[in-house]
Each structure stands twice: as structure tokens, then as C-alpha cells.
Amino acid sequence: MSMDNPQTFFGWAALIFHQYGPSFIQGAGVAVYLAFAGTILGSMIGFLTGVIRTIPVGSHTSHSRKVLLKIASLLIRLYVWLFRGTPMMVQAMVIYYGAAQVFGLDLNPLTAGLFIVSINTGAYMSETVRGGIQSVGNGQFEGATAVGMTHLMAMRLVIIPQAFRNIIPQIGNYLISNIKDTSMLSVITVNELFYASRSAAGTYFRYFEVFFITCVLYLLLTTVTSVILNWLEHRMSGRKNYELT
């Protein structure tokens, strides 16, 4: 059977991967980059907003600080509501094309894609971090303040490290979801895996074979990522039994 004239499914799949393999690999690399970088930046956004939302307000708090915290909390709630309540694909269209039409900004698609993944992840991480902070016992915070730590010091040195350990599995879930969700960025011409697949499918009009290859590549990426995350989680959990010496 000629490679140029395949007659079977696997023949077509081999031909398409031979012709477009580098594009698939490059697209997979872009998807991984956006997922990892977006998850890291989104986690930073989530921790920042989560800490702000947990700042205590008591009778000793000044009126101006109460007002600022209330405004900040309202803006964070609005941000979380907006980005958790709308699809990433729609967010990409609004932000990328809206920036060009309203503000005259000619954004690079890759930069716009990273921004979109980051703020979308940050909205979900905000609630996750808030829950993680609340899962740490109040005694931890009370003990930190008893030795003279401020709220920010207690958060940075005592609460956040424990909260981070508690939410590692959820961060891993967001990372895996982001690897798949980067496919939505094809609507703003980000040259990730799904975008490369559409180009190959449009050339040969063999959609089943092309997206079978795409499916395998996505599955490979998410499986490898899951294995690495499970290994890291196991390493950070420490030993189950300790021996006194």
C-alpha cells in the first residue's frame, strides 16, 4: 500500500501524523506551556484574593480600612462571579477582540491566551484558597497572633503553607483541566494542539483520523501530568510512620 494513497484508517492516521506531526507536537507544547504557566499565575491570583477575603474586621478596625476591605471583597466577589459563570471560550472572544475594538490593543494571541487562562484559573482558585484557609484550625492563627505575629505574617508563615498542602490535589485538577481547556483558545488563533488539528483536518478532510490523533495526544499529556502530580503529592505528604532515634 502506498503511503501517498492510504486505504485504511491507520494508514490515513500514519500519513497525517507523518505530514503534521511537528505541528501536533508544537501545538501540544503550547498547550502545556499555557496550562502550567496559567495555573501558576492563577494560583498566585487565587492566594492573593483568598487572603484578602479572610482579613478579619473587628471593632478595633478603622472605618477607612473597613470601607477598603468591603470594596475589595465586593470586587473579588464580582470577579469570581463573572469568570466562574461564563465559558472560557466566550471570555477569550470578549477579551481578545474587545481589547482590539474598544482599546485599540493588538494583543499577541499567545499572550492573550495566557492572560485568559490565568484569570479564569484565579477565579476558581480564589474559592479553593478561601476554603483551604478556613480548613486550617483557628488555634493555628490564635497561636501565631499570641506570639506577636500580624495577620499577614501569620498567613504567610503559618496558615498559607498548611492551606497550600491541603489544596494541592485541587491545583492538580485545575492544571489537568487547563491542558484540555486550552483547546478553547483556538477561537483567537492561538496555535495550540486543537488549532493545529483543525488545520490538518481541513487539508485532508479526514476528521476522524486527525482528531483520533489529537485525542491520543491529549490523553498522553494528561496522563503524564497526573503521574507527576501524584508523585509530588506523595513526596510532600511525608512518611506515614516515623521512628524515634
mmCIF file of C-alpha atoms in Angstrom:
data_model
loop_
_atom_site.group_PDB
_atom_site.id
_atom_site.type_symbol
_atom_site.label_atom_id
_atom_site.label_comp_id
_atom_site.label_asym_id
_atom_site.label_seq_id
_atom_site.Cartn_x
_atom_site.Cartn_y
_atom_site.Cartn_z
ATOM 1 C CA MET A 1 0.000 0.000 0.000
ATOM 2 C CA SER A 2 1.354 3.393 -0.923
ATOM 3 C CA MET A 3 1.916 5.962 1.828
ATOM 4 C CA ASP A 4 0.529 8.606 -0.506
ATOM 5 C CA ASN A 5 -2.700 6.716 -1.109
ATOM 6 C CA PRO A 6 -3.766 5.010 2.131
ATOM 7 C CA GLN A 7 -6.838 2.798 2.150
ATOM 8 C CA THR A 8 -7.342 2.166 5.873
ATOM 9 C CA PHE A 9 -7.940 4.190 8.999
ATOM 10 C CA PHE A 10 -4.476 3.549 10.398
ATOM 11 C CA GLY A 11 -2.955 4.255 7.015
ATOM 12 C CA TRP A 12 -4.546 7.691 6.972
ATOM 13 C CA ALA A 13 -3.574 8.272 10.592
ATOM 14 C CA ALA A 14 0.054 7.397 9.818
ATOM 15 C CA LEU A 15 0.082 9.682 6.776
ATOM 16 C CA ILE A 16 -1.440 12.615 8.646
ATOM 17 C CA PHE A 17 0.916 12.251 11.597
ATOM 18 C CA HIS A 18 3.873 11.948 9.212
ATOM 19 C CA GLN A 19 2.872 15.185 7.485
ATOM 20 C CA TYR A 20 1.637 17.171 10.502
ATOM 21 C CA GLY A 21 3.498 15.525 13.386
ATOM 22 C CA PRO A 22 5.735 18.567 14.047
ATOM 23 C CA SER A 23 2.669 20.842 14.104
ATOM 24 C CA PHE A 24 0.919 18.499 16.548
ATOM 25 C CA ILE A 25 3.965 18.379 18.815
ATOM 26 C CA GLN A 26 4.400 22.140 18.697
ATOM 27 C CA GLY A 27 0.715 22.637 19.463
ATOM 28 C CA ALA A 28 0.958 20.209 22.378
ATOM 29 C CA GLY A 29 3.926 22.183 23.698
ATOM 30 C CA VAL A 30 1.944 25.420 23.526
ATOM 31 C CA ALA A 31 -0.966 23.760 25.354
ATOM 32 C CA VAL A 32 1.346 22.525 28.130
ATOM 33 C CA TYR A 33 3.025 25.931 28.438
ATOM 34 C CA LEU A 34 -0.306 27.765 28.707
ATOM 35 C CA ALA A 35 -1.673 25.220 31.180
ATOM 36 C CA PHE A 36 1.358 25.236 33.507
ATOM 37 C CA ALA A 37 2.031 28.983 33.359
ATOM 38 C CA GLY A 38 -1.672 29.822 33.598
ATOM 39 C CA THR A 39 -2.143 27.523 36.595
ATOM 40 C CA ILE A 40 0.846 29.043 38.410
ATOM 41 C CA LEU A 41 -0.284 32.617 37.767
ATOM 42 C CA GLY A 42 -3.892 31.716 38.530
ATOM 43 C CA SER A 43 -2.822 30.147 41.829
ATOM 44 C CA MET A 44 -0.993 33.356 42.744
ATOM 45 C CA ILE A 45 -4.154 35.341 41.961
ATOM 46 C CA GLY A 46 -6.210 32.867 43.973
ATOM 47 C CA PHE A 47 -3.948 33.104 47.021
ATOM 48 C CA LEU A 48 -3.925 36.909 46.884
ATOM 49 C CA THR A 49 -7.704 37.194 46.645
ATOM 50 C CA GLY A 50 -8.201 34.396 49.173
ATOM 51 C CA VAL A 51 -6.022 36.117 51.767
ATOM 52 C CA ILE A 52 -7.763 39.464 51.226
ATOM 53 C CA ARG A 53 -11.177 37.849 51.746
ATOM 54 C CA THR A 54 -10.056 36.325 55.054
ATOM 55 C CA ILE A 55 -8.680 39.523 56.618
ATOM 56 C CA PRO A 56 -10.622 39.895 59.882
ATOM 57 C CA VAL A 57 -12.706 43.001 60.562
ATOM 58 C CA GLY A 58 -13.295 43.764 64.237
ATOM 59 C CA SER A 59 -14.377 46.600 66.459
ATOM 60 C CA HIS A 60 -10.797 47.890 66.585
ATOM 61 C CA THR A 61 -10.565 48.155 62.768
ATOM 62 C CA SER A 62 -10.576 51.732 61.478
ATOM 63 C CA HIS A 63 -13.537 52.934 59.425
ATOM 64 C CA SER A 64 -11.420 53.624 56.338
ATOM 65 C CA ARG A 65 -9.930 50.132 56.464
ATOM 66 C CA LYS A 66 -13.392 48.613 56.796
ATOM 67 C CA VAL A 67 -14.518 50.509 53.707
ATOM 68 C CA LEU A 68 -11.457 49.448 51.690
ATOM 69 C CA LEU A 69 -11.855 45.814 52.699
ATOM 70 C CA LYS A 70 -15.541 45.884 51.850
ATOM 71 C CA ILE A 71 -14.826 47.372 48.407
ATOM 72 C CA ALA A 72 -12.034 44.851 47.812
ATOM 73 C CA SER A 73 -14.274 41.978 48.879
ATOM 74 C CA LEU A 74 -17.058 43.204 46.605
ATOM 75 C CA LEU A 75 -14.698 43.467 43.610
ATOM 76 C CA ILE A 76 -13.301 39.993 44.266
ATOM 77 C CA ARG A 77 -16.802 38.523 44.512
ATOM 78 C CA LEU A 78 -17.708 40.233 41.234
ATOM 79 C CA TYR A 79 -14.560 38.876 39.572
ATOM 80 C CA VAL A 80 -15.216 35.333 40.802
ATOM 81 C CA TRP A 81 -18.884 35.509 39.801
ATOM 82 C CA LEU A 82 -18.047 36.777 36.314
ATOM 83 C CA PHE A 83 -15.307 34.324 35.401
ATOM 84 C CA ARG A 84 -16.847 31.270 37.040
ATOM 85 C CA GLY A 85 -20.189 31.988 35.424
ATOM 86 C CA THR A 86 -19.049 32.328 31.811
ATOM 87 C CA PRO A 87 -17.251 29.854 29.484
ATOM 88 C CA MET A 88 -13.555 30.359 28.820
ATOM 89 C CA MET A 89 -14.232 30.397 25.078
ATOM 90 C CA VAL A 90 -16.565 33.373 25.446
ATOM 91 C CA GLN A 91 -14.088 35.117 27.747
ATOM 92 C CA ALA A 92 -11.386 34.656 25.103
ATOM 93 C CA MET A 93 -13.558 36.199 22.395
ATOM 94 C CA VAL A 94 -14.605 39.156 24.552
ATOM 95 C CA ILE A 95 -11.126 39.935 25.894
ATOM 96 C CA TYR A 96 -9.128 39.400 22.684
ATOM 97 C CA TYR A 97 -11.453 41.090 20.206
ATOM 98 C CA GLY A 98 -12.810 43.561 22.755
ATOM 99 C CA ALA A 99 -9.308 44.806 23.548
ATOM 100 C CA ALA A 100 -8.753 45.489 19.849
ATOM 101 C CA GLN A 101 -12.122 47.128 19.185
ATOM 102 C CA VAL A 102 -12.571 49.138 22.382
ATOM 103 C CA PHE A 103 -8.998 49.965 23.425
ATOM 104 C CA GLY A 104 -7.139 49.575 20.117
ATOM 105 C CA LEU A 105 -4.803 46.932 21.582
ATOM 106 C CA ASP A 106 -3.343 44.437 19.134
ATOM 107 C CA LEU A 107 -2.692 41.600 21.565
ATOM 108 C CA ASN A 108 -0.457 38.691 20.715
ATOM 109 C CA PRO A 109 -2.738 35.598 20.717
ATOM 110 C CA LEU A 110 -0.357 33.617 22.942
ATOM 111 C CA THR A 111 -0.117 36.464 25.471
ATOM 112 C CA ALA A 112 -3.882 36.904 25.422
ATOM 113 C CA GLY A 113 -4.323 33.161 25.884
ATOM 114 C CA LEU A 114 -2.030 33.098 28.918
ATOM 115 C CA PHE A 115 -3.889 36.053 30.436
ATOM 116 C CA ILE A 116 -7.257 34.351 29.895
ATOM 117 C CA VAL A 117 -6.176 31.011 31.379
ATOM 118 C CA SER A 118 -4.607 32.793 34.365
ATOM 119 C CA ILE A 119 -7.587 34.935 35.316
ATOM 120 C CA ASN A 120 -10.001 32.069 34.719
ATOM 121 C CA THR A 121 -7.973 29.778 36.967
ATOM 122 C CA GLY A 122 -7.604 32.577 39.529
ATOM 123 C CA ALA A 123 -11.386 32.884 39.852
ATOM 124 C CA TYR A 124 -11.719 29.199 40.722
ATOM 125 C CA MET A 125 -8.610 29.235 42.905
ATOM 126 C CA SER A 126 -9.978 32.142 44.940
ATOM 127 C CA GLU A 127 -12.756 29.960 46.336
ATOM 128 C CA THR A 128 -10.417 26.981 46.711
ATOM 129 C CA VAL A 129 -7.875 29.013 48.677
ATOM 130 C CA ARG A 130 -10.569 30.513 50.885
ATOM 131 C CA GLY A 131 -11.780 27.023 51.699
ATOM 132 C CA GLY A 132 -8.207 25.844 52.284
ATOM 133 C CA ILE A 133 -7.526 28.690 54.697
ATOM 134 C CA GLN A 134 -10.749 28.012 56.567
ATOM 135 C CA SER A 135 -9.824 24.327 56.814
ATOM 136 C CA VAL A 136 -6.815 25.237 58.979
ATOM 137 C CA GLY A 137 -7.817 25.215 62.649
ATOM 138 C CA ASN A 138 -8.414 28.548 64.375
ATOM 139 C CA GLY A 139 -5.898 27.526 67.013
ATOM 140 C CA GLN A 140 -3.122 27.907 64.457
ATOM 141 C CA PHE A 141 -3.971 31.548 63.833
ATOM 142 C CA GLU A 142 -4.581 32.274 67.501
ATOM 143 C CA GLY A 143 -1.225 30.749 68.392
ATOM 144 C CA ALA A 144 0.518 32.864 65.746
ATOM 145 C CA THR A 145 -1.081 36.095 66.961
ATOM 146 C CA ALA A 146 -0.278 35.141 70.553
ATOM 147 C CA VAL A 147 3.436 35.257 69.791
ATOM 148 C CA GLY A 148 3.102 38.700 68.216
ATOM 149 C CA MET A 149 2.562 37.962 64.536
ATOM 150 C CA THR A 150 0.441 40.285 62.441
ATOM 151 C CA HIS A 151 -2.341 38.894 60.267
ATOM 152 C CA LEU A 152 -0.156 38.928 57.157
ATOM 153 C CA MET A 153 2.771 37.307 58.977
ATOM 154 C CA ALA A 154 0.516 34.588 60.365
ATOM 155 C CA MET A 155 -0.897 33.966 56.916
ATOM 156 C CA ARG A 156 2.496 33.862 55.225
ATOM 157 C CA LEU A 157 4.346 31.776 57.811
ATOM 158 C CA VAL A 158 1.676 29.579 59.382
ATOM 159 C CA ILE A 159 -1.676 29.415 57.585
ATOM 160 C CA ILE A 160 -0.788 29.567 53.872
ATOM 161 C CA PRO A 161 1.791 26.709 53.972
ATOM 162 C CA GLN A 162 -0.789 24.430 55.589
ATOM 163 C CA ALA A 163 -3.587 25.591 53.291
ATOM 164 C CA PHE A 164 -1.362 25.064 50.257
ATOM 165 C CA ARG A 165 -0.688 21.487 51.306
ATOM 166 C CA ASN A 166 -4.422 20.872 51.701
ATOM 167 C CA ILE A 167 -5.345 22.163 48.247
ATOM 168 C CA ILE A 168 -2.530 20.599 46.207
ATOM 169 C CA PRO A 169 -4.896 17.947 44.757
ATOM 170 C CA GLN A 170 -7.298 20.671 43.620
ATOM 171 C CA ILE A 171 -4.477 22.646 41.992
ATOM 172 C CA GLY A 172 -3.551 19.476 40.139
ATOM 173 C CA ASN A 173 -7.126 19.105 38.930
ATOM 174 C CA TYR A 174 -7.088 22.683 37.604
ATOM 175 C CA LEU A 175 -3.811 22.001 35.804
ATOM 176 C CA ILE A 176 -5.191 18.926 34.056
ATOM 177 C CA SER A 177 -8.380 20.795 33.159
ATOM 178 C CA ASN A 178 -6.349 23.666 31.759
ATOM 179 C CA ILE A 179 -4.403 21.322 29.471
ATOM 180 C CA LYS A 180 -7.721 20.329 27.903
ATOM 181 C CA ASP A 181 -9.336 23.769 28.074
ATOM 182 C CA THR A 182 -6.545 25.424 26.097
ATOM 183 C CA SER A 183 -8.344 23.981 23.060
ATOM 184 C CA MET A 184 -10.918 26.766 23.506
ATOM 185 C CA LEU A 185 -8.236 29.340 22.718
ATOM 186 C CA SER A 186 -8.244 28.234 19.093
ATOM 187 C CA VAL A 187 -11.070 30.775 18.589
ATOM 188 C CA ILE A 188 -8.482 33.561 18.977
ATOM 189 C CA THR A 189 -5.949 31.782 16.722
ATOM 190 C CA VAL A 190 -3.676 30.505 19.490
ATOM 191 C CA ASN A 191 -1.626 27.816 17.723
ATOM 192 C CA GLU A 192 -2.193 25.085 20.299
ATOM 193 C CA LEU A 193 -2.949 21.411 19.673
ATOM 194 C CA PHE A 194 -6.602 21.754 18.696
ATOM 195 C CA TYR A 195 -5.831 24.617 16.310
ATOM 196 C CA ALA A 196 -3.108 22.544 14.633
ATOM 197 C CA SER A 197 -5.535 19.633 14.370
ATOM 198 C CA ARG A 198 -8.149 21.751 12.615
ATOM 199 C CA SER A 199 -5.543 22.817 10.063
ATOM 200 C CA ALA A 200 -4.630 19.198 9.324
ATOM 201 C CA ALA A 201 -8.280 18.141 9.136
ATOM 202 C CA GLY A 202 -9.023 20.957 6.701
ATOM 203 C CA THR A 203 -6.275 19.780 4.384
ATOM 204 C CA TYR A 204 -7.297 16.132 4.062
ATOM 205 C CA PHE A 205 -10.937 16.294 5.198
ATOM 206 C CA ARG A 206 -10.190 13.245 7.369
ATOM 207 C CA TYR A 207 -11.638 14.489 10.661
ATOM 208 C CA PHE A 208 -11.923 11.128 12.395
ATOM 209 C CA GLU A 209 -8.263 10.216 11.886
ATOM 210 C CA VAL A 210 -6.999 13.699 12.769
ATOM 211 C CA PHE A 211 -8.947 14.039 15.972
ATOM 212 C CA PHE A 212 -8.193 10.474 16.958
ATOM 213 C CA ILE A 213 -4.540 11.525 16.944
ATOM 214 C CA THR A 214 -5.468 14.661 18.879
ATOM 215 C CA CYS A 215 -7.359 12.598 21.436
ATOM 216 C CA VAL A 216 -4.365 10.315 21.965
ATOM 217 C CA LEU A 217 -2.027 13.283 22.423
ATOM 218 C CA TYR A 218 -4.324 14.988 24.953
ATOM 219 C CA LEU A 219 -4.688 11.708 26.824
ATOM 220 C CA LEU A 220 -0.916 11.282 26.869
ATOM 221 C CA LEU A 221 -0.401 14.821 28.205
ATOM 222 C CA THR A 222 -2.986 14.493 30.969
ATOM 223 C CA THR A 223 -1.788 11.014 31.974
ATOM 224 C CA VAL A 224 1.854 12.066 32.289
ATOM 225 C CA THR A 225 0.798 15.172 34.221
ATOM 226 C CA SER A 226 -1.352 13.078 36.578
ATOM 227 C CA VAL A 227 1.549 10.717 37.283
ATOM 228 C CA ILE A 228 3.892 13.620 38.049
ATOM 229 C CA LEU A 229 1.313 15.301 40.293
ATOM 230 C CA ASN A 230 0.660 12.075 42.201
ATOM 231 C CA TRP A 231 4.396 11.679 42.734
ATOM 232 C CA LEU A 232 4.744 15.259 44.005
ATOM 233 C CA GLU A 233 1.744 14.879 46.292
ATOM 234 C CA HIS A 234 3.212 11.690 47.724
ATOM 235 C CA ARG A 235 6.591 13.369 48.260
ATOM 236 C CA MET A 236 5.043 16.356 50.051
ATOM 237 C CA SER A 237 2.828 14.211 52.278
ATOM 238 C CA GLY A 238 5.890 12.806 54.049
ATOM 239 C CA ARG A 239 6.259 9.429 55.653
ATOM 240 C CA LYS A 240 3.304 7.597 57.153
ATOM 241 C CA ASN A 241 5.374 6.252 60.060
ATOM 242 C CA TYR A 242 8.269 7.840 61.874
ATOM 243 C CA GLU A 243 10.773 6.069 64.102
ATOM 244 C CA LEU A 244 12.270 7.791 67.116
ATOM 245 C CA THR A 245 16.042 7.514 67.399
#
